[in-house]
mmCIF file of C-alpha atoms in Angstrom:
data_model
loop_
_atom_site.group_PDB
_atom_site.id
_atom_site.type_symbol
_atom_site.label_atom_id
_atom_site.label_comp_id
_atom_site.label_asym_id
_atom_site.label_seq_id
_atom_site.Cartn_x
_atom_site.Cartn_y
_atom_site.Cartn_z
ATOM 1 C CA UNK I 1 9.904 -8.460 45.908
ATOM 2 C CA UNK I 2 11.274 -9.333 49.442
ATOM 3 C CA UNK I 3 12.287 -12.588 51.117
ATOM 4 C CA UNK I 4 9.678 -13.944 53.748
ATOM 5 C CA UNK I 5 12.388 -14.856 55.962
ATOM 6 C CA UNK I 6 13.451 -11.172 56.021
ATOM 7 C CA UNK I 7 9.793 -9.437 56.411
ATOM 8 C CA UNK I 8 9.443 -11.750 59.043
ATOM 9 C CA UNK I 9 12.393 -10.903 60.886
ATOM 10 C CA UNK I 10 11.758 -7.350 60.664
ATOM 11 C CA UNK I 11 7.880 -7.327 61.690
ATOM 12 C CA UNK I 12 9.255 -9.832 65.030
ATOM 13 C CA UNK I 13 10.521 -6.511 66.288
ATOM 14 C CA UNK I 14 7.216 -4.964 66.131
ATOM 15 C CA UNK I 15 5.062 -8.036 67.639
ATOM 16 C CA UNK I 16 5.177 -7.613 71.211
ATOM 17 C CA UNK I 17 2.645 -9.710 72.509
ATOM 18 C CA UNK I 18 0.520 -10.384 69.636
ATOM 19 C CA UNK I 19 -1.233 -14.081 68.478
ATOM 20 C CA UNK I 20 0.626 -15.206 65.421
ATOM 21 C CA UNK I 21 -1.091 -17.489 63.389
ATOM 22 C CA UNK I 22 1.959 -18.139 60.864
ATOM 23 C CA UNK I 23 0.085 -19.564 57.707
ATOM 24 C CA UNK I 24 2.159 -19.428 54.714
ATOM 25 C CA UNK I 25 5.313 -18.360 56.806
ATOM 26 C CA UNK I 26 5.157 -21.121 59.208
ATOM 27 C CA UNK I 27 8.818 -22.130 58.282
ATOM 28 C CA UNK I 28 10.395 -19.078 58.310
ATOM 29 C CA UNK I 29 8.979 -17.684 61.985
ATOM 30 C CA UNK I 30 8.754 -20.983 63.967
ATOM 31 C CA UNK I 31 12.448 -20.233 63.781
ATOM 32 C CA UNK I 32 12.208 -17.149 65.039
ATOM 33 C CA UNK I 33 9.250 -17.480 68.093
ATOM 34 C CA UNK I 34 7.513 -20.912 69.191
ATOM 35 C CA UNK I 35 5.934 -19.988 71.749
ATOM 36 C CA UNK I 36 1.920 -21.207 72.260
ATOM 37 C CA UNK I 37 0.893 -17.654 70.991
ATOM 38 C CA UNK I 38 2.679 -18.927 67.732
ATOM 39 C CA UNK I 39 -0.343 -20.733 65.738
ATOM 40 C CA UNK I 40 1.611 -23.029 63.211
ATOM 41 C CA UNK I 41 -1.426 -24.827 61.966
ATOM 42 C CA UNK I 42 0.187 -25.961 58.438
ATOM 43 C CA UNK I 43 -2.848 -26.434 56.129
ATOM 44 C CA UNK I 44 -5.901 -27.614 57.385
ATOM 45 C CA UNK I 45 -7.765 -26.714 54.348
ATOM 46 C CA UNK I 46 -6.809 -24.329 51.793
ATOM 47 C CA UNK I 47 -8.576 -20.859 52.039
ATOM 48 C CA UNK I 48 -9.239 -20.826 56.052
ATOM 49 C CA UNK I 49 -6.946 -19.511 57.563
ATOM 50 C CA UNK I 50 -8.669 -16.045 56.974
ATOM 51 C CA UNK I 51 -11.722 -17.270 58.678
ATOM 52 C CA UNK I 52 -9.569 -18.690 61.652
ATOM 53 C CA UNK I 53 -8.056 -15.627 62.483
ATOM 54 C CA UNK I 54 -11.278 -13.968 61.902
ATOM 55 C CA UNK I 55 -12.521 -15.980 64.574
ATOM 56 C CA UNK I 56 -9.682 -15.687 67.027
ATOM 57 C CA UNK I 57 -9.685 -12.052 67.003
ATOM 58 C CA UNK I 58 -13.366 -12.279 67.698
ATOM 59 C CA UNK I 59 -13.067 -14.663 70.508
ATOM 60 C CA UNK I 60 -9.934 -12.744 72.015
ATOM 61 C CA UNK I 61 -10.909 -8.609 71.512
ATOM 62 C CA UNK I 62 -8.441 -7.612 73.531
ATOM 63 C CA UNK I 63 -5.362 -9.066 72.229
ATOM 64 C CA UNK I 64 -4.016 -8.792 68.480
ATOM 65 C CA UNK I 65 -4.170 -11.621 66.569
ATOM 66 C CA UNK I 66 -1.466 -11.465 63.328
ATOM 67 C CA UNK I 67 -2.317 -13.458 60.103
ATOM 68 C CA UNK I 68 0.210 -14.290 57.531
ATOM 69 C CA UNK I 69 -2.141 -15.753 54.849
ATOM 70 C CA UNK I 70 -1.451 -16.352 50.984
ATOM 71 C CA UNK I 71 -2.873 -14.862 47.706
ATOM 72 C CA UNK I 72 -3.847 -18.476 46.799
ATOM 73 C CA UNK I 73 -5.380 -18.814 49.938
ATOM 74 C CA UNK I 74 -7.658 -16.029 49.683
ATOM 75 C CA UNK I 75 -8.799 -16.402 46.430
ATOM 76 C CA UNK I 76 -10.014 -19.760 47.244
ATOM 77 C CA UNK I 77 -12.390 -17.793 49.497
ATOM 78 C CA UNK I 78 -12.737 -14.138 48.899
ATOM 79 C CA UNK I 79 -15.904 -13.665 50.247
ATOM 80 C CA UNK I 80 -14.452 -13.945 53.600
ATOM 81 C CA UNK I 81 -12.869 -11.015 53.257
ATOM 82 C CA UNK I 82 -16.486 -9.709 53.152
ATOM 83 C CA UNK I 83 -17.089 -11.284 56.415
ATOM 84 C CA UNK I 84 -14.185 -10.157 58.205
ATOM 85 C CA UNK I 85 -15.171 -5.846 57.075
ATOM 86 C CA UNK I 86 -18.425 -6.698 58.382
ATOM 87 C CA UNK I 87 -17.225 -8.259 61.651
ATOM 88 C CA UNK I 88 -14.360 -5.688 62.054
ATOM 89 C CA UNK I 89 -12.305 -6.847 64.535
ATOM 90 C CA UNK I 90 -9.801 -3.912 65.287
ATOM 91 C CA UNK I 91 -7.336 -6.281 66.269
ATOM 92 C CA UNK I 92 -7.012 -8.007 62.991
ATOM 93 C CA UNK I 93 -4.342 -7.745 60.882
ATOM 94 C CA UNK I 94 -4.498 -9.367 57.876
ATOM 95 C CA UNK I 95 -1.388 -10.218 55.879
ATOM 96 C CA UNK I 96 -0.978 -11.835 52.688
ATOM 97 C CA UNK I 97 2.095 -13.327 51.108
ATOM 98 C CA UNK I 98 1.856 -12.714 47.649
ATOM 99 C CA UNK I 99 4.371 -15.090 45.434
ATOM 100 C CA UNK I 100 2.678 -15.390 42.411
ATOM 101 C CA UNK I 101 2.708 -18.617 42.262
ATOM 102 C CA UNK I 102 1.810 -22.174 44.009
ATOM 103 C CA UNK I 103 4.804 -22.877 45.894
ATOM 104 C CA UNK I 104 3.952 -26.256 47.537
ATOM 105 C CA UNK I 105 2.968 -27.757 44.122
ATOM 106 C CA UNK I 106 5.605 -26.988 42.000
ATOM 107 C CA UNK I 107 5.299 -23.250 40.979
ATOM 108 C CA UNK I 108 2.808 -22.947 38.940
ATOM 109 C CA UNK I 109 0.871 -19.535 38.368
ATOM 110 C CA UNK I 110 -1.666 -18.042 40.198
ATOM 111 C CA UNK I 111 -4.641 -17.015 38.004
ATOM 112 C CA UNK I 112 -4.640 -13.697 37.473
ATOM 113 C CA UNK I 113 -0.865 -13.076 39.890
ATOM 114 C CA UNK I 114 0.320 -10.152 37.629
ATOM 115 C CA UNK I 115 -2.588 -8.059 37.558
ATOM 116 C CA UNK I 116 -4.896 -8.327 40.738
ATOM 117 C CA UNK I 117 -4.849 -5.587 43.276
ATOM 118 C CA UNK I 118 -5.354 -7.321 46.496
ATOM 119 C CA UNK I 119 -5.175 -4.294 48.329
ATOM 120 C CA UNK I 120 -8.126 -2.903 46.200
ATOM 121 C CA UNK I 121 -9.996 -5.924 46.369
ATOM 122 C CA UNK I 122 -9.982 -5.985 50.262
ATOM 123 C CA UNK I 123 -10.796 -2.297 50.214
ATOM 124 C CA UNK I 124 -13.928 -3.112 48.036
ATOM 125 C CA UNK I 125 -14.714 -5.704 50.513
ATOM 126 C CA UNK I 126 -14.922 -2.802 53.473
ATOM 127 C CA UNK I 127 -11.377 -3.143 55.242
ATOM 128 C CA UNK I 128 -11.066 0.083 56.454
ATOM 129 C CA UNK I 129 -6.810 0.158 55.397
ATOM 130 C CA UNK I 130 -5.308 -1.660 52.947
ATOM 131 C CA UNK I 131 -2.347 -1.624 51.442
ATOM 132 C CA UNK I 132 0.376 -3.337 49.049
ATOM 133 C CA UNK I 133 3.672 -3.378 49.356
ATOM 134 C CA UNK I 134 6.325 -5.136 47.469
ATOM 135 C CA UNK I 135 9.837 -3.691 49.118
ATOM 136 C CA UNK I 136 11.602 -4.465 52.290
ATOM 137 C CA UNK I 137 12.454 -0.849 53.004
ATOM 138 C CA UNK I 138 8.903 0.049 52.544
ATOM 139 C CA UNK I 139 7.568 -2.658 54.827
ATOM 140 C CA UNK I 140 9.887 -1.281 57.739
ATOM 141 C CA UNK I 141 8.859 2.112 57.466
ATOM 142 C CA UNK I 142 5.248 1.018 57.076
ATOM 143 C CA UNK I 143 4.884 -1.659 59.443
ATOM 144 C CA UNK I 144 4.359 0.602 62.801
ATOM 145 C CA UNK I 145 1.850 2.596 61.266
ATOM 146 C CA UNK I 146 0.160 -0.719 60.265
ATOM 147 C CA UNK I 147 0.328 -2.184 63.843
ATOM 148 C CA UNK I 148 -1.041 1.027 65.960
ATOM 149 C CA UNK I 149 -3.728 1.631 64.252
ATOM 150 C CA UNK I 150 -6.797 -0.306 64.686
ATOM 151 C CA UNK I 151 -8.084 -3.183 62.573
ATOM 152 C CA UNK I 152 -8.986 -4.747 60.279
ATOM 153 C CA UNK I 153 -6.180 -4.245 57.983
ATOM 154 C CA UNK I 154 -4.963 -6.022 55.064
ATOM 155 C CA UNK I 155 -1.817 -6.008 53.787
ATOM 156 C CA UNK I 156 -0.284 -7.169 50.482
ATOM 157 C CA UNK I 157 3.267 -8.310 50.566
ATOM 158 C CA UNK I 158 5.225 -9.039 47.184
ATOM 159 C CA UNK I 159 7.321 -12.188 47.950
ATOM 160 C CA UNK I 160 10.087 -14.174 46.107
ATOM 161 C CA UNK I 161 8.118 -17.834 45.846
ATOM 162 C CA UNK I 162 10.130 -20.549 47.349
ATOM 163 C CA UNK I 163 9.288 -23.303 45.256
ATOM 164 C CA UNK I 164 9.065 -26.838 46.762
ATOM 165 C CA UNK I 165 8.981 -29.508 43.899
ATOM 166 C CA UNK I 166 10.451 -32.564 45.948
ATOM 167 C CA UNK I 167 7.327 -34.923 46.808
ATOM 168 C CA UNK I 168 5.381 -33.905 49.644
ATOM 169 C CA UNK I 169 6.438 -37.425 51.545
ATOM 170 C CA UNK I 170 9.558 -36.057 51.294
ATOM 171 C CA UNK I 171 9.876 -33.162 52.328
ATOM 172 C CA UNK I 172 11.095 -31.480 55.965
ATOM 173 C CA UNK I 173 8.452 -31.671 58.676
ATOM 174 C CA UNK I 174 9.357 -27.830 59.965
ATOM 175 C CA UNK I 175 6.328 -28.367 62.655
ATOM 176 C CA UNK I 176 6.778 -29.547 65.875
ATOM 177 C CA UNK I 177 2.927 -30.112 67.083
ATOM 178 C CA UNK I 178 0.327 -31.284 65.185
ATOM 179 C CA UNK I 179 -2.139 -28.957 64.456
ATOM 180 C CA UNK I 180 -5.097 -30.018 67.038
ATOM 181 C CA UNK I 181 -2.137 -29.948 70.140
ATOM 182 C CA UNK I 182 -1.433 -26.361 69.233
ATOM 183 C CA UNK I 183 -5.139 -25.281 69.610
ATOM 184 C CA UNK I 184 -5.361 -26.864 72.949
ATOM 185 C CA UNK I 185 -2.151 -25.768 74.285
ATOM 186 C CA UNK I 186 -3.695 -22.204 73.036
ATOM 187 C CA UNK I 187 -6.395 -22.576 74.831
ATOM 188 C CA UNK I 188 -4.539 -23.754 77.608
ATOM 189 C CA UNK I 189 -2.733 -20.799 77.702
ATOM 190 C CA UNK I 190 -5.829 -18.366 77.185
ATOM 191 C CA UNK I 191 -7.396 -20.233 80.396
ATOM 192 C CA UNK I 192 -10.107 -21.359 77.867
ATOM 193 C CA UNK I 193 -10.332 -24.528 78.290
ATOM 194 C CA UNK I 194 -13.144 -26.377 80.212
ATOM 195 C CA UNK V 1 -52.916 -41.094 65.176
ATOM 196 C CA UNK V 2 -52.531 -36.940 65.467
ATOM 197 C CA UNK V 3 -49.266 -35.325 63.659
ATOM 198 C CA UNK V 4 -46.577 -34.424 66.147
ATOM 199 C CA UNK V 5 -46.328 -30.406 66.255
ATOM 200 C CA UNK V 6 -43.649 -28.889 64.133
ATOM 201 C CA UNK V 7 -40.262 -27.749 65.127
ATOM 202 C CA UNK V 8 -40.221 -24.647 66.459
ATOM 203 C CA UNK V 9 -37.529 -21.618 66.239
ATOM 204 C CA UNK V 10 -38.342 -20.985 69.811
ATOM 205 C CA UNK V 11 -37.255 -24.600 70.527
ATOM 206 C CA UNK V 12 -34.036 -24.470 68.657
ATOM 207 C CA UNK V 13 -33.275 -21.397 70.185
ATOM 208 C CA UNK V 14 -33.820 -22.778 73.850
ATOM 209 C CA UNK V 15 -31.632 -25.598 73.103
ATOM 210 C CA UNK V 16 -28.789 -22.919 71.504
ATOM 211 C CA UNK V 17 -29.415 -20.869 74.999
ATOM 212 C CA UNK V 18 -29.344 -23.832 77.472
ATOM 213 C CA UNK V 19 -26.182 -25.700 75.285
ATOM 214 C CA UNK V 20 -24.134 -22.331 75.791
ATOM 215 C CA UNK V 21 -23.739 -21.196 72.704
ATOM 216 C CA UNK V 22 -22.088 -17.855 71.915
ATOM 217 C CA UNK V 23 -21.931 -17.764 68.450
ATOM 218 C CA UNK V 24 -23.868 -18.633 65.049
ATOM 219 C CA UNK V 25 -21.752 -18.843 61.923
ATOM 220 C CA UNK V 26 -24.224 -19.216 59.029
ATOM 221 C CA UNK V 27 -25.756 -19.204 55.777
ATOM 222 C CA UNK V 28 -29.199 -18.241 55.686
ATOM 223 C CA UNK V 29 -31.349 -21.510 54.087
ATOM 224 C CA UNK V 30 -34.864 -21.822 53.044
ATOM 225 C CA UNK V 31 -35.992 -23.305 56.820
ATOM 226 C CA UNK V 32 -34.274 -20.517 58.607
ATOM 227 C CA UNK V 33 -35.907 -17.254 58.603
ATOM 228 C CA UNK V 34 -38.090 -17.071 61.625
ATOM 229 C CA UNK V 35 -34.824 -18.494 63.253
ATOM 230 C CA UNK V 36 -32.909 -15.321 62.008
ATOM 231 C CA UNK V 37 -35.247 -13.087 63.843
ATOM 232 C CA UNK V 38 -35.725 -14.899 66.781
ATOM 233 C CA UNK V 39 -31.520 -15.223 66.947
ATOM 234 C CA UNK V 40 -31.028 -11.541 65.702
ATOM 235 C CA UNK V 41 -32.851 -10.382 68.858
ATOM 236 C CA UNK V 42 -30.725 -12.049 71.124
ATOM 237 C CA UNK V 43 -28.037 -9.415 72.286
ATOM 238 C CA UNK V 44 -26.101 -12.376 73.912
ATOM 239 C CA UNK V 45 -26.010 -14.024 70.564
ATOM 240 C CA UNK V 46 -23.245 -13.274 68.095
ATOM 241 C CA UNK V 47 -24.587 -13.870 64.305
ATOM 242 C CA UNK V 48 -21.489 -14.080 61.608
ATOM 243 C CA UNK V 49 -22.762 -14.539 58.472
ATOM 244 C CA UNK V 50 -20.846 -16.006 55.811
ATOM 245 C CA UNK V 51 -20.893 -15.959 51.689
ATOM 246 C CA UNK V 52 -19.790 -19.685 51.617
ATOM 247 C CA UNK V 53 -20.510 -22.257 53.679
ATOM 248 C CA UNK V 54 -16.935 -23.889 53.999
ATOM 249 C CA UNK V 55 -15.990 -20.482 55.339
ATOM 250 C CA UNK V 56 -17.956 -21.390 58.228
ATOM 251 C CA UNK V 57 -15.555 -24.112 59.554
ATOM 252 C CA UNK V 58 -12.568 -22.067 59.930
ATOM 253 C CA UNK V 59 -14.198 -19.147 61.797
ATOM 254 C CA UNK V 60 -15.869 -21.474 64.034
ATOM 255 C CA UNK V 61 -12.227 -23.400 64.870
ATOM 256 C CA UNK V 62 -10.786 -19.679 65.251
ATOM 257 C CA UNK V 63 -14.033 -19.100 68.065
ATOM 258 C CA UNK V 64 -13.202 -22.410 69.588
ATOM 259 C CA UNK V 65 -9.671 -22.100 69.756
ATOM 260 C CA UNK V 66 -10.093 -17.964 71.695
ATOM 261 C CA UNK V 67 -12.745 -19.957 73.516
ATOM 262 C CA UNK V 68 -16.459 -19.318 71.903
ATOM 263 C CA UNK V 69 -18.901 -21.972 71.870
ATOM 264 C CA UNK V 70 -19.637 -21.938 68.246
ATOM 265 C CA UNK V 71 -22.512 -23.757 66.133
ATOM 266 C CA UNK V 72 -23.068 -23.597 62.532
ATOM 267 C CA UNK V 73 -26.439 -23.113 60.455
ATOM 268 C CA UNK V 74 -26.205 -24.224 57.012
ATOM 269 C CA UNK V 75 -28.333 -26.425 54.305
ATOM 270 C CA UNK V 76 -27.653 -30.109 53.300
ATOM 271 C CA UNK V 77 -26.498 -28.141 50.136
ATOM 272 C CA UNK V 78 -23.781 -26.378 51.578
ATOM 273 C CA UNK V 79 -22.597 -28.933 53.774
ATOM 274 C CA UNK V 80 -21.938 -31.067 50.901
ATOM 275 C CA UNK V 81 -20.084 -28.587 49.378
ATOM 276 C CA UNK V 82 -18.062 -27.714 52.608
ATOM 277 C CA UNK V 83 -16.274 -31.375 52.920
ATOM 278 C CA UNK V 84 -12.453 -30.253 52.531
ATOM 279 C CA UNK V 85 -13.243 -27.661 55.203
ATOM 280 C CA UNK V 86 -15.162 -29.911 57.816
ATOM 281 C CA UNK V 87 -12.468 -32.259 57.105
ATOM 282 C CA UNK V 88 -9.731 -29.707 58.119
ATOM 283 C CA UNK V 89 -10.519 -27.364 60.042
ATOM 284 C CA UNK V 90 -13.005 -29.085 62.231
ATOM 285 C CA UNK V 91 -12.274 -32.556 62.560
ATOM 286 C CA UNK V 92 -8.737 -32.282 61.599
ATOM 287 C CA UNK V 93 -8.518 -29.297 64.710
ATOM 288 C CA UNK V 94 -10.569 -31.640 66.892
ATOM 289 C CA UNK V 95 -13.736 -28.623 67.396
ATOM 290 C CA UNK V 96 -16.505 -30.313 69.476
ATOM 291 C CA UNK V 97 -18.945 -28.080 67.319
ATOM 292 C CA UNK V 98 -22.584 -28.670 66.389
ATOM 293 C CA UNK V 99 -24.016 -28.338 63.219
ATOM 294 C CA UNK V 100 -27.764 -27.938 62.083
ATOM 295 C CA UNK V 101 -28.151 -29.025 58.782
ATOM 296 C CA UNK V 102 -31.474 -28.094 57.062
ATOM 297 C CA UNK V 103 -32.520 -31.462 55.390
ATOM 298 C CA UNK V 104 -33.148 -30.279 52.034
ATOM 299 C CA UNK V 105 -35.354 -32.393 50.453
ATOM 300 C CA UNK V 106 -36.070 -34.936 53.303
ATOM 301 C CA UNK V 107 -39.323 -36.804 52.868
ATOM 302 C CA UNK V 108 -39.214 -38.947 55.748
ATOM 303 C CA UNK V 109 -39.635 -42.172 53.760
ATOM 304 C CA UNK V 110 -36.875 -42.195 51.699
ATOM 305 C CA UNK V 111 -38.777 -41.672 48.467
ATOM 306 C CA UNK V 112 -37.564 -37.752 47.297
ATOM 307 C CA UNK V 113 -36.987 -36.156 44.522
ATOM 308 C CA UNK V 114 -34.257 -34.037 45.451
ATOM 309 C CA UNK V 115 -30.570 -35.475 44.983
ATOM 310 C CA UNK V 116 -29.340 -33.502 48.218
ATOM 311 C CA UNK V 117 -31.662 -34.766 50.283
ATOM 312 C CA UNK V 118 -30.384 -38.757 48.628
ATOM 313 C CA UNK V 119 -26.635 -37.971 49.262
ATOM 314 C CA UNK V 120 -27.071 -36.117 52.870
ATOM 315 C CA UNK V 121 -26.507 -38.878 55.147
ATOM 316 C CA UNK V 122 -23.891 -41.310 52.682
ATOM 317 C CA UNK V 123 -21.453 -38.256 53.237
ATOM 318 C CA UNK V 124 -21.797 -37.725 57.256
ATOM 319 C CA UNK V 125 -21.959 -41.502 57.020
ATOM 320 C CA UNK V 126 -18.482 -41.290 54.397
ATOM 321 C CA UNK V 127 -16.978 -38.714 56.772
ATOM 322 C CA UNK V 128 -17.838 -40.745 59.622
ATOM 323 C CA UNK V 129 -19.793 -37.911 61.576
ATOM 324 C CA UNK V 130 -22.262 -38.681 64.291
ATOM 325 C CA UNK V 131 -26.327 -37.127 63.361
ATOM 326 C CA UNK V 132 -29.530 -36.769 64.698
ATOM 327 C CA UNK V 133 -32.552 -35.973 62.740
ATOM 328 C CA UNK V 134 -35.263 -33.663 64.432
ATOM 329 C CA UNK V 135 -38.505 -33.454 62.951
ATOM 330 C CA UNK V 136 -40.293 -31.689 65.627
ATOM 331 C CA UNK V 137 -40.499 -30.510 68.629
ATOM 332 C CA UNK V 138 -40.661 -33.457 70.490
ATOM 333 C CA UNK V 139 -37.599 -34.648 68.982
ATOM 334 C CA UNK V 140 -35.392 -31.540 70.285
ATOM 335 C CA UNK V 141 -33.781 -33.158 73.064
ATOM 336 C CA UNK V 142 -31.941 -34.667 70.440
ATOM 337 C CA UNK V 143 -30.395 -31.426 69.969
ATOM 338 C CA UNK V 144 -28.947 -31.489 73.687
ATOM 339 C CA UNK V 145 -27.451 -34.928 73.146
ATOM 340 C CA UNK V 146 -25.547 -33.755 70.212
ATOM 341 C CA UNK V 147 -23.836 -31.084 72.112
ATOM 342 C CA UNK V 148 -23.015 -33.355 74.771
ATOM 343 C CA UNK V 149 -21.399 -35.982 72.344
ATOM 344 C CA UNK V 150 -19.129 -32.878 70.483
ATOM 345 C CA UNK V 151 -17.671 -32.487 74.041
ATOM 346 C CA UNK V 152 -16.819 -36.113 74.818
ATOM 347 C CA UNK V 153 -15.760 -36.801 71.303
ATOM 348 C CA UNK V 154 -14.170 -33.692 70.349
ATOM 349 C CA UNK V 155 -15.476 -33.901 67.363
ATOM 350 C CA UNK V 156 -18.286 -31.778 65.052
ATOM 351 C CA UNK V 157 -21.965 -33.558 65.455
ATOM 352 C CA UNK V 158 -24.646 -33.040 62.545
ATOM 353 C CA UNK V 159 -28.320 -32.319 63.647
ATOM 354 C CA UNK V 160 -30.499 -32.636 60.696
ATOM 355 C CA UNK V 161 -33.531 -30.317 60.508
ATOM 356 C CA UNK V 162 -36.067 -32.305 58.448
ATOM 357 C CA UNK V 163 -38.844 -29.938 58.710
ATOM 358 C CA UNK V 164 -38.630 -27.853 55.815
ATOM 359 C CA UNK V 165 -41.878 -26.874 55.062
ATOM 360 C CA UNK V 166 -42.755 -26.192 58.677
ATOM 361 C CA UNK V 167 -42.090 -24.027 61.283
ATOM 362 C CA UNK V 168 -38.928 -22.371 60.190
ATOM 363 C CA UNK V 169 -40.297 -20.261 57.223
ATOM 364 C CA UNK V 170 -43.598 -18.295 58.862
#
């Protein structure tokens, strides 16, 4: 298991001018980059964000575009991993943090959390690489392989879950922008906008 | 009184060419077939199928946001189905998107059989989303003004296709 605040830290090294769209690790890496390449979108809608970055990366082939999603997330919606293997963008790269659990709600468990093989189930999907990997020492070694080769590629990460069980009204805002205002600054910044 | 001519596939894909539109993110329905073909063909025309059709929202707001002009094909069905999504990603994101929306069911006079056809237009009506029904081809300008009203709104726009048993399935 590794801390997302650490496997964040340690792929910011490796970014270099890559889209981040920060899903489940918003928290953790607005602290580290904010820039309008950083995609903080909190959660529109559970299960997208796959399908957003799927999208980005389609609209923008020439620059990587970095997903941290959630197991919860995709299993909401696994047949989009069938329709990001067919698309293939090579510059996505696909990231899952896998807790185990529902963190926002209280902890409870993911169906299935101790026995699915993400990895295998992307690879069964047609993602050309996948892999899981559930130690920090791992993830540093592996990460620059991961990055220089081409998309799509999924990637499993075993993460402690950092449950939240104060209620929701409650809780710390971590976002600065609402979620519409960072699209358009992104597009702003793409020189996309009409 | 002579029935107006069906809706074409060559008509919808006019209005897709002259509207801009770079990508279709869709579910094949039973109205959409000949439109496949005719959009297949198009090697300016990006086709991203999907398995679901609340996956379709996302990956549109993901083409918006890099800059795509995005529409989605999907049934009544799947629309109704897709509400968290359209809510989120779409409206939520502010996507000036259109939609077609096969009509499932549609009768024209209200009287149908079909419970998606009876609960199509209380839930664009519930999520407060501006439609237009086309029937035919004479109707397809319609098409054009719901593009135009996605870009001053901001918002996704519903075209409903109520010619099922028409043109779109030769």
């Amino acid at each position: 298991m590794m801390h997302t605040a650490d496997l964040l830290q340690i792929f910011a090294e490796h970014r270099n001018d890559a889209i981040v769209i920060s899903g489940r690790g918003g928290k953790h890496w607005i602290a580290l980059s904010d820039t309008v390449t950083d995609i903080p979108l909190g959660d529109p809608a559970m299960g997208g964000h796959a399908g957003f970055g799927l999208g980005l990366a389609l609209a923008q082939p020439n620059k990587r575009v970095v997903l941290f999603d959630s197991e919860g997330d995709i299993l909401m919606s696994l047949g989009q991993l069938v329709t990001i293997a067919e698309q293939a963008p090579e510059n996505f790269y696909h990231f899952i943090l896998d807790n185990e659990v529902y963190a926002t709600t209280g902890g409870q468990p993911v169906p299935g959390s101790k026995v699915v093989d993400y990895a295998a189930m992307a690879k069964a999907a047609g993602y050309p690489r996948a892999f899981n990997i559930d130690a920090l020492d791992d993830f540093r070694d592996a990460l620059p392989g991961i990055l220089s080769g081409p998309g799509p590629v999924f990637v499993s990460l075993k993460v402690w879950p950092e449950v939240e069980n104060t209620p929701i009204g409650q809780r710390v805002r971590w976002r600065k922008k609402s979620a519409d205002k960072v699209v358009q600054d992104l597009r702003e910044a793409l020189g996309v906008d009409r | 009184m002579t029935e107006a001519a069906a809706l074409s596939p060559e008509t919808v894909m006019r209005q897709m060419k002259d509207n801009g539109v770079t990508d279709i993110v869709w579910l094949p329905d039973s109205e959409t077939n000949w439109l496949y073909l005719l959009m297949q063909a198009d090697p300016d025309l990006r086709l991203i199928g999907v398995t679901r059709e609340g996956h379709a929202c996302s990956i549109a707001a993901g083409l918006f946001s890099g800059g795509r002009k995005p529409m989605m094909l999907i049934q009544n069905t799947g629309m109704l189905e897709s509400g968290d999504s359209i809510r989120g990603w779409l409206m939520g994101l502010n996507i000036p998107i259109v939609l077609m929306v096969g009509y499932r069911g549609y009768t024209r006079h209200g009287v149908n059989t079909d419970t998606a056809a009876t609960y199509t237009e209380r839930f664009l009506m519930a999520f407060g989303l501006q439609f237009y029904l086309v029937e035919n081809d004479a109707d397809s300008a319609r098409i054009t003004i719901a593009f135009q009203e996605a870009e001053r709104t901001r918002q996704p726009v519903v075209v409903l296709v109520g010619d099922e048993y028409h043109g779109f399935n030769r």
